[in-house]
PDB file of C-alpha atoms in Angstrom:
ATOM      1  CA  MET A   1     -21.317 -17.022  15.621  1.00  0.00           C
ATOM      2  CA  GLY A   2     -19.513 -14.365  17.640  1.00  0.00           C
ATOM      3  CA  SER A   3     -16.715 -12.180  16.369  1.00  0.00           C
ATOM      4  CA  GLU A   4     -13.224 -13.498  16.854  1.00  0.00           C
ATOM      5  CA  ILE A   5      -9.730 -12.386  15.971  1.00  0.00           C
ATOM      6  CA  SER A   6      -6.521 -14.325  15.591  1.00  0.00           C
ATOM      7  CA  VAL A   7      -2.927 -13.930  14.467  1.00  0.00           C
ATOM      8  CA  VAL A   8      -2.398 -15.792  11.213  1.00  0.00           C
ATOM      9  CA  GLU A   9       1.312 -15.319  10.786  1.00  0.00           C
ATOM     10  CA  ASN A  10       3.789 -13.367  12.812  1.00  0.00           C
ATOM     11  CA  ILE A  11       7.480 -12.857  13.064  1.00  0.00           C
ATOM     12  CA  ASN A  12      10.287 -14.069  15.286  1.00  0.00           C
ATOM     13  CA  GLU A  13       8.731 -17.463  16.116  1.00  0.00           C
ATOM     14  CA  ASN A  14       5.475 -16.114  17.567  1.00  0.00           C
ATOM     15  CA  VAL A  15       7.294 -13.619  19.777  1.00  0.00           C
ATOM     16  CA  VAL A  16       6.043 -10.108  19.064  1.00  0.00           C
ATOM     17  CA  LYS A  17       8.337  -7.349  20.258  1.00  0.00           C
ATOM     18  CA  GLN A  18       7.057  -4.304  22.117  1.00  0.00           C
ATOM     19  CA  ASP A  19       7.873  -1.951  19.240  1.00  0.00           C
ATOM     20  CA  VAL A  20       5.542  -3.998  17.007  1.00  0.00           C
ATOM     21  CA  PHE A  21       2.695  -3.558  19.472  1.00  0.00           C
ATOM     22  CA  ASP A  22       3.504   0.159  19.656  1.00  0.00           C
ATOM     23  CA  THR A  23       3.352   0.411  15.858  1.00  0.00           C
ATOM     24  CA  MET A  24       0.004  -1.394  15.755  1.00  0.00           C
ATOM     25  CA  ARG A  25      -1.418   0.669  18.609  1.00  0.00           C
ATOM     26  CA  ASN A  26      -0.388   3.950  17.014  1.00  0.00           C
ATOM     27  CA  LEU A  27      -1.808   2.909  13.645  1.00  0.00           C
ATOM     28  CA  HIS A  28      -5.218   1.998  15.081  1.00  0.00           C
ATOM     29  CA  GLU A  29      -5.330   5.210  17.094  1.00  0.00           C
ATOM     30  CA  LYS A  30      -4.515   7.247  13.981  1.00  0.00           C
ATOM     31  CA  VAL A  31      -7.254   5.565  11.947  1.00  0.00           C
ATOM     32  CA  SER A  32      -9.757   5.887  14.788  1.00  0.00           C
ATOM     33  CA  LEU A  33      -9.124   9.636  15.115  1.00  0.00           C
ATOM     34  CA  GLU A  34      -9.537  10.291  11.382  1.00  0.00           C
ATOM     35  CA  ASP A  35     -12.799  12.185  10.830  1.00  0.00           C
ATOM     36  CA  THR A  36     -15.132  10.745   8.217  1.00  0.00           C
ATOM     37  CA  PRO A  37     -15.976  13.350   5.535  1.00  0.00           C
ATOM     38  CA  LYS A  38     -19.640  14.324   5.845  1.00  0.00           C
ATOM     39  CA  THR A  39     -20.238  13.559   2.180  1.00  0.00           C
ATOM     40  CA  TYR A  40     -19.768   9.839   2.926  1.00  0.00           C
ATOM     41  CA  VAL A  41     -22.051   9.794   5.977  1.00  0.00           C
ATOM     42  CA  LYS A  42     -25.668   8.892   5.198  1.00  0.00           C
ATOM     43  CA  LYS A  43     -28.790   8.240   7.244  1.00  0.00           C
ATOM     44  CA  LYS A  44     -31.134   5.277   7.215  1.00  0.00           C
ATOM     45  CA  MET A  45     -34.052   4.912   9.622  1.00  0.00           C
ATOM     46  CA  GLY A  46     -32.577   7.728  11.710  1.00  0.00           C
ATOM     47  CA  MET A  47     -29.167   6.050  12.061  1.00  0.00           C
ATOM     48  CA  ASP A  48     -25.880   7.258  10.596  1.00  0.00           C
ATOM     49  CA  TYR A  49     -23.905   4.914   8.373  1.00  0.00           C
ATOM     50  CA  VAL A  50     -20.841   5.183   6.121  1.00  0.00           C
ATOM     51  CA  GLU A  51     -20.640   4.254   2.465  1.00  0.00           C
ATOM     52  CA  ILE A  52     -18.604   1.116   1.757  1.00  0.00           C
ATOM     53  CA  GLY A  53     -16.481   2.870  -0.882  1.00  0.00           C
ATOM     54  CA  TYR A  54     -15.052   5.262   1.696  1.00  0.00           C
ATOM     55  CA  MET A  55     -14.331   2.479   4.180  1.00  0.00           C
ATOM     56  CA  LYS A  56     -12.487   0.497   1.494  1.00  0.00           C
ATOM     57  CA  SER A  57     -10.394   3.549   0.596  1.00  0.00           C
ATOM     58  CA  VAL A  58      -9.310   3.970   4.236  1.00  0.00           C
ATOM     59  CA  ALA A  59      -8.481   0.250   4.476  1.00  0.00           C
ATOM     60  CA  ASN A  60      -6.432   0.544   1.267  1.00  0.00           C
ATOM     61  CA  LYS A  61      -4.578   3.546   2.679  1.00  0.00           C
ATOM     62  CA  TYR A  62      -3.650   2.166   6.091  1.00  0.00           C
ATOM     63  CA  TYR A  63      -3.886  -1.625   5.654  1.00  0.00           C
ATOM     64  CA  PRO A  64      -2.861  -2.312   2.031  1.00  0.00           C
ATOM     65  CA  GLY A  65      -3.122  -5.956   1.072  1.00  0.00           C
ATOM     66  CA  TRP A  66      -6.275  -6.652   3.103  1.00  0.00           C
ATOM     67  CA  SER A  67      -8.635  -9.309   1.782  1.00  0.00           C
ATOM     68  CA  TRP A  68     -12.196 -10.454   2.423  1.00  0.00           C
ATOM     69  CA  THR A  69     -13.398 -14.063   2.231  1.00  0.00           C
ATOM     70  CA  ILE A  70     -16.966 -15.291   2.598  1.00  0.00           C
ATOM     71  CA  VAL A  71     -16.715 -18.309   4.895  1.00  0.00           C
ATOM     72  CA  ARG A  72     -20.370 -19.287   4.979  1.00  0.00           C
ATOM     73  CA  THR A  73     -23.833 -18.057   3.989  1.00  0.00           C
ATOM     74  CA  GLU A  74     -27.214 -19.109   5.283  1.00  0.00           C
ATOM     75  CA  MET A  75     -30.877 -18.383   4.619  1.00  0.00           C
ATOM     76  CA  LEU A  76     -32.607 -17.655   7.912  1.00  0.00           C
ATOM     77  CA  GLY A  77     -35.962 -19.020   6.878  1.00  0.00           C
ATOM     78  CA  SER A  78     -37.495 -16.718   4.283  1.00  0.00           C
ATOM     79  CA  GLU A  79     -36.896 -13.574   6.339  1.00  0.00           C
ATOM     80  CA  ALA A  80     -33.163 -12.876   6.197  1.00  0.00           C
ATOM     81  CA  PHE A  81     -29.853 -13.826   4.629  1.00  0.00           C
ATOM     82  CA  MET A  82     -26.778 -14.291   6.824  1.00  0.00           C
ATOM     83  CA  VAL A  83     -23.132 -13.893   5.835  1.00  0.00           C
ATOM     84  CA  HIS A  84     -20.129 -15.121   7.815  1.00  0.00           C
ATOM     85  CA  GLY A  85     -17.020 -13.389   6.457  1.00  0.00           C
ATOM     86  CA  ARG A  86     -13.333 -13.222   7.316  1.00  0.00           C
ATOM     87  CA  LEU A  87     -11.165 -10.109   7.076  1.00  0.00           C
ATOM     88  CA  LYS A  88      -7.402 -10.556   6.710  1.00  0.00           C
ATOM     89  CA  TRP A  89      -4.975  -7.667   6.985  1.00  0.00           C
ATOM     90  CA  PHE A  90      -1.280  -6.925   7.482  1.00  0.00           C
ATOM     91  CA  GLU A  91       0.080  -4.585  10.158  1.00  0.00           C
ATOM     92  CA  GLY A  92       3.308  -4.267  12.120  1.00  0.00           C
ATOM     93  CA  GLY A  93       4.870  -7.174  10.238  1.00  0.00           C
ATOM     94  CA  ILE A  94       2.003  -9.495  11.199  1.00  0.00           C
ATOM     95  CA  TRP A  95      -0.833 -11.033   9.209  1.00  0.00           C
ATOM     96  CA  ARG A  96      -4.035 -11.001  11.262  1.00  0.00           C
ATOM     97  CA  GLU A  97      -7.581 -12.097  10.613  1.00  0.00           C
ATOM     98  CA  GLY A  98     -10.960 -11.594  12.220  1.00  0.00           C
ATOM     99  CA  ASP A  99     -14.394 -13.113  11.635  1.00  0.00           C
ATOM    100  CA  MET A 100     -17.680 -11.244  11.433  1.00  0.00           C
ATOM    101  CA  THR A 101     -21.320 -12.108  10.803  1.00  0.00           C
ATOM    102  CA  ALA A 102     -24.193  -9.987   9.568  1.00  0.00           C
ATOM    103  CA  ALA A 103     -27.761 -10.644   8.478  1.00  0.00           C
ATOM    104  CA  HIS A 104     -29.880  -8.614   6.085  1.00  0.00           C
ATOM    105  CA  ARG A 105     -33.637  -8.717   5.887  1.00  0.00           C
ATOM    106  CA  ILE A 106     -35.075 -10.115   2.658  1.00  0.00           C
ATOM    107  CA  MET A 107     -37.503  -7.602   1.191  1.00  0.00           C
ATOM    108  CA  LYS A 108     -40.897  -8.827   0.039  1.00  0.00           C
ATOM    109  CA  LYS A 109     -43.587  -7.123  -1.967  1.00  0.00           C
ATOM    110  CA  ARG A 110     -46.268  -5.611   0.211  1.00  0.00           C
ATOM    111  CA  GLY A 111     -49.066  -8.013   0.991  1.00  0.00           C
ATOM    112  CA  SER A 112     -47.361 -11.058  -0.498  1.00  0.00           C
ATOM    113  CA  ASP A 113     -44.494 -13.533  -0.022  1.00  0.00           C
ATOM    114  CA  GLU A 114     -42.932 -12.585  -3.346  1.00  0.00           C
ATOM    115  CA  PHE A 115     -39.355 -11.374  -3.081  1.00  0.00           C
ATOM    116  CA  VAL A 116     -38.417  -7.957  -4.414  1.00  0.00           C
ATOM    117  CA  ASP A 117     -34.730  -8.543  -5.261  1.00  0.00           C
ATOM    118  CA  VAL A 118     -33.006 -11.395  -3.413  1.00  0.00           C
ATOM    119  CA  GLY A 119     -29.717 -10.755  -5.197  1.00  0.00           C
ATOM    120  CA  ASN A 120     -29.600  -7.224  -3.843  1.00  0.00           C
ATOM    121  CA  ASP A 121     -30.418  -8.464  -0.323  1.00  0.00           C
ATOM    122  CA  ILE A 122     -27.530 -10.964  -0.502  1.00  0.00           C
ATOM    123  CA  LYS A 123     -25.189  -8.230  -1.696  1.00  0.00           C
ATOM    124  CA  SER A 124     -26.343  -5.967   1.153  1.00  0.00           C
ATOM    125  CA  ALA A 125     -25.708  -8.698   3.737  1.00  0.00           C
ATOM    126  CA  ASN A 126     -22.124  -9.059   2.529  1.00  0.00           C
ATOM    127  CA  THR A 127     -21.642  -5.281   2.493  1.00  0.00           C
ATOM    128  CA  ASP A 128     -23.003  -4.973   6.031  1.00  0.00           C
ATOM    129  CA  CYS A 129     -20.671  -7.750   7.158  1.00  0.00           C
ATOM    130  CA  ILE A 130     -17.480  -6.271   5.707  1.00  0.00           C
ATOM    131  CA  LYS A 131     -18.374  -2.794   7.000  1.00  0.00           C
ATOM    132  CA  LYS A 132     -18.771  -4.212  10.511  1.00  0.00           C
ATOM    133  CA  ALA A 133     -15.382  -5.909  10.167  1.00  0.00           C
ATOM    134  CA  PHE A 134     -13.686  -2.719   8.910  1.00  0.00           C
ATOM    135  CA  ASN A 135     -14.993  -0.840  11.922  1.00  0.00           C
ATOM    136  CA  MET A 136     -14.487  -3.561  14.530  1.00  0.00           C
ATOM    137  CA  TYR A 137     -10.971  -4.618  13.535  1.00  0.00           C
ATOM    138  CA  LEU A 138      -9.472  -1.673  11.622  1.00  0.00           C
ATOM    139  CA  ASN A 139     -11.197   1.232  13.452  1.00  0.00           C
ATOM    140  CA  VAL A 140     -12.464   2.736  10.204  1.00  0.00           C
ATOM    141  CA  ALA A 141     -15.192   5.371  10.786  1.00  0.00           C
ATOM    142  CA  ASP A 142     -15.050   5.080  14.568  1.00  0.00           C
ATOM    143  CA  ASP A 143     -16.443   8.614  14.808  1.00  0.00           C
ATOM    144  CA  VAL A 144     -19.649   7.697  12.966  1.00  0.00           C
ATOM    145  CA  TYR A 145     -20.209   4.368  14.718  1.00  0.00           C
ATOM    146  CA  ARG A 146     -19.494   5.875  18.164  1.00  0.00           C
ATOM    147  CA  ASN A 147     -16.480   3.677  18.834  1.00  0.00           C
ATOM    148  CA  ARG A 148     -13.893   6.411  19.132  1.00  0.00           C
ATOM    149  CA  VAL A 149     -12.171   6.730  22.506  1.00  0.00           C
ATOM    150  CA  GLU A 150     -10.305  10.000  22.705  1.00  0.00           C
ATOM    151  CA  ASP A 151      -7.448  10.627  25.115  1.00  0.00           C
ATOM    152  CA  THR A 152      -8.683  13.240  27.567  1.00  0.00           C
ATOM    153  CA  ALA A 153      -5.433  13.427  29.567  1.00  0.00           C
ATOM    154  CA  LEU A 154      -3.503  16.696  29.476  1.00  0.00           C
ATOM    155  CA  SER A 155      -0.491  16.850  27.204  1.00  0.00           C
ATOM    156  CA  GLN A 156       2.795  18.180  28.568  1.00  0.00           C
ATOM    157  CA  LYS A 157       2.217  21.379  26.576  1.00  0.00           C
ATOM    158  CA  GLU A 158      -1.178  21.873  28.238  1.00  0.00           C
ATOM    159  CA  ILE A 159       0.291  21.167  31.680  1.00  0.00           C
ATOM    160  CA  ASP A 160       3.040  23.745  31.088  1.00  0.00           C
ATOM    161  CA  PHE A 161       0.372  26.227  29.954  1.00  0.00           C
ATOM    162  CA  LEU A 162      -1.576  25.814  33.211  1.00  0.00           C
ATOM    163  CA  TYR A 163       1.570  26.216  35.299  1.00  0.00           C
ATOM    164  CA  GLU A 164       2.313  29.457  33.443  1.00  0.00           C
ATOM    165  CA  LYS A 165      -1.200  30.675  34.212  1.00  0.00           C
ATOM    166  CA  MET A 166      -0.673  29.848  37.907  1.00  0.00           C
ATOM    167  CA  GLU A 167       2.149  32.376  38.201  1.00  0.00           C
ATOM    168  CA  GLY A 168       1.007  35.030  40.657  1.00  0.00           C
ATOM    169  CA  LEU A 169      -1.161  32.693  42.746  1.00  0.00           C
ATOM    170  CA  ASN A 170      -0.336  32.100  46.372  1.00  0.00           C
ATOM    171  CA  GLU A 171       1.364  28.817  47.324  1.00  0.00           C
ATOM    172  CA  GLU A 172      -1.825  27.287  48.718  1.00  0.00           C
ATOM    173  CA  TRP A 173      -3.710  27.630  45.433  1.00  0.00           C
ATOM    174  CA  LYS A 174      -0.690  26.552  43.408  1.00  0.00           C
ATOM    175  CA  GLU A 175      -0.460  23.376  45.466  1.00  0.00           C
ATOM    176  CA  LYS A 176      -4.204  22.626  45.103  1.00  0.00           C
ATOM    177  CA  ILE A 177      -4.207  23.015  41.335  1.00  0.00           C
ATOM    178  CA  SER A 178      -0.888  21.167  40.937  1.00  0.00           C
ATOM    179  CA  LEU A 179      -2.240  18.196  42.886  1.00  0.00           C
ATOM    180  CA  SER A 180      -5.365  18.143  40.714  1.00  0.00           C
ATOM    181  CA  ILE A 181      -3.168  18.047  37.606  1.00  0.00           C
ATOM    182  CA  GLU A 182      -0.927  15.297  38.982  1.00  0.00           C
ATOM    183  CA  ASP A 183      -3.918  13.175  40.070  1.00  0.00           C
ATOM    184  CA  GLY A 184      -5.471  13.451  36.610  1.00  0.00           C
ATOM    185  CA  ASN A 185      -8.522  15.291  37.908  1.00  0.00           C
ATOM    186  CA  ILE A 186      -8.089  18.026  35.288  1.00  0.00           C
ATOM    187  CA  GLU A 187      -8.676  16.905  31.699  1.00  0.00           C
ATOM    188  CA  LYS A 188      -8.521  18.592  28.307  1.00  0.00           C
ATOM    189  CA  GLY A 189     -12.133  19.737  28.518  1.00  0.00           C
ATOM    190  CA  ASP A 190     -11.490  21.410  31.872  1.00  0.00           C
ATOM    191  CA  ILE A 191      -8.720  23.781  30.736  1.00  0.00           C
ATOM    192  CA  ASP A 192     -10.917  26.831  30.023  1.00  0.00           C
ATOM    193  CA  LYS A 193     -12.751  26.371  33.310  1.00  0.00           C
ATOM    194  CA  VAL A 194      -9.496  26.078  35.272  1.00  0.00           C
ATOM    195  CA  VAL A 195      -7.992  29.138  33.580  1.00  0.00           C
ATOM    196  CA  ALA A 196     -11.151  31.137  34.365  1.00  0.00           C
ATOM    197  CA  LYS A 197     -10.915  30.019  38.010  1.00  0.00           C
ATOM    198  CA  ILE A 198      -7.242  31.038  38.167  1.00  0.00           C
ATOM    199  CA  GLU A 199      -8.029  34.497  36.765  1.00  0.00           C
ATOM    200  CA  LEU A 200     -10.905  34.887  39.230  1.00  0.00           C
ATOM    201  CA  ILE A 201      -8.620  34.030  42.163  1.00  0.00           C
ATOM    202  CA  LYS A 202      -6.003  36.503  40.917  1.00  0.00           C
ATOM    203  CA  ASN A 203      -8.589  39.280  40.612  1.00  0.00           C
ATOM    204  CA  GLU A 204      -9.991  38.551  44.073  1.00  0.00           C
ATOM    205  CA  THR A 205      -6.475  38.606  45.495  1.00  0.00           C
ATOM    206  CA  LYS A 206      -5.747  41.960  43.820  1.00  0.00           C
ATOM    207  CA  GLY A 207      -8.985  43.369  45.208  1.00  0.00           C
ATOM    208  CA  LYS A 208      -8.040  42.379  48.739  1.00  0.00           C
ATOM    209  CA  ASP A 209      -4.565  43.836  48.344  1.00  0.00           C
ATOM    210  CA  ASN A 210      -6.027  47.174  47.275  1.00  0.00           C
ATOM    211  CA  GLU A 211      -8.360  47.447  50.269  1.00  0.00           C
TER     212      GLU A 211
END
């Protein structure tokens, strides 16, 4: 079953105002940009993962009142155990819910079909499922699971900074750099490079003036 999300209850007869969407958008961006403390980041088979306790604490902080329901479970032969769970949370005056599935391999003793600890495998399947839901729907630990999308556009403060640095350039260069800023061709990561270029142009111009 694929992941799906739906609005359970909302306000104002299913009409959600723009300020509600803004509140929700800002909340998810804030959670997404929160760095996961390294002490809660572990490795397994070369992959980073986050401990469930930390993810629950973030959900409690930003989405108090969330709940988790196991909708269905299924044994996939004798190899894995599958959990279909449903996360419900409240944000912006709206109750929302999203479904998630996860399967966990059932461990067997080496060289036999005897299970090691089925109860632990079932618990792990549920933990994997809720962790996927926390990340997918609430943006918890986006930095660890490579789901963070950072805004690379220049802020007004950074734009003003570049314009200050352009003082002393000739009009041709000012126009070129200004157009690059307006067209979005200069991003946050380009600032140092642009400033270095501006200083180089200024120095070259001074050198020509002194000849």
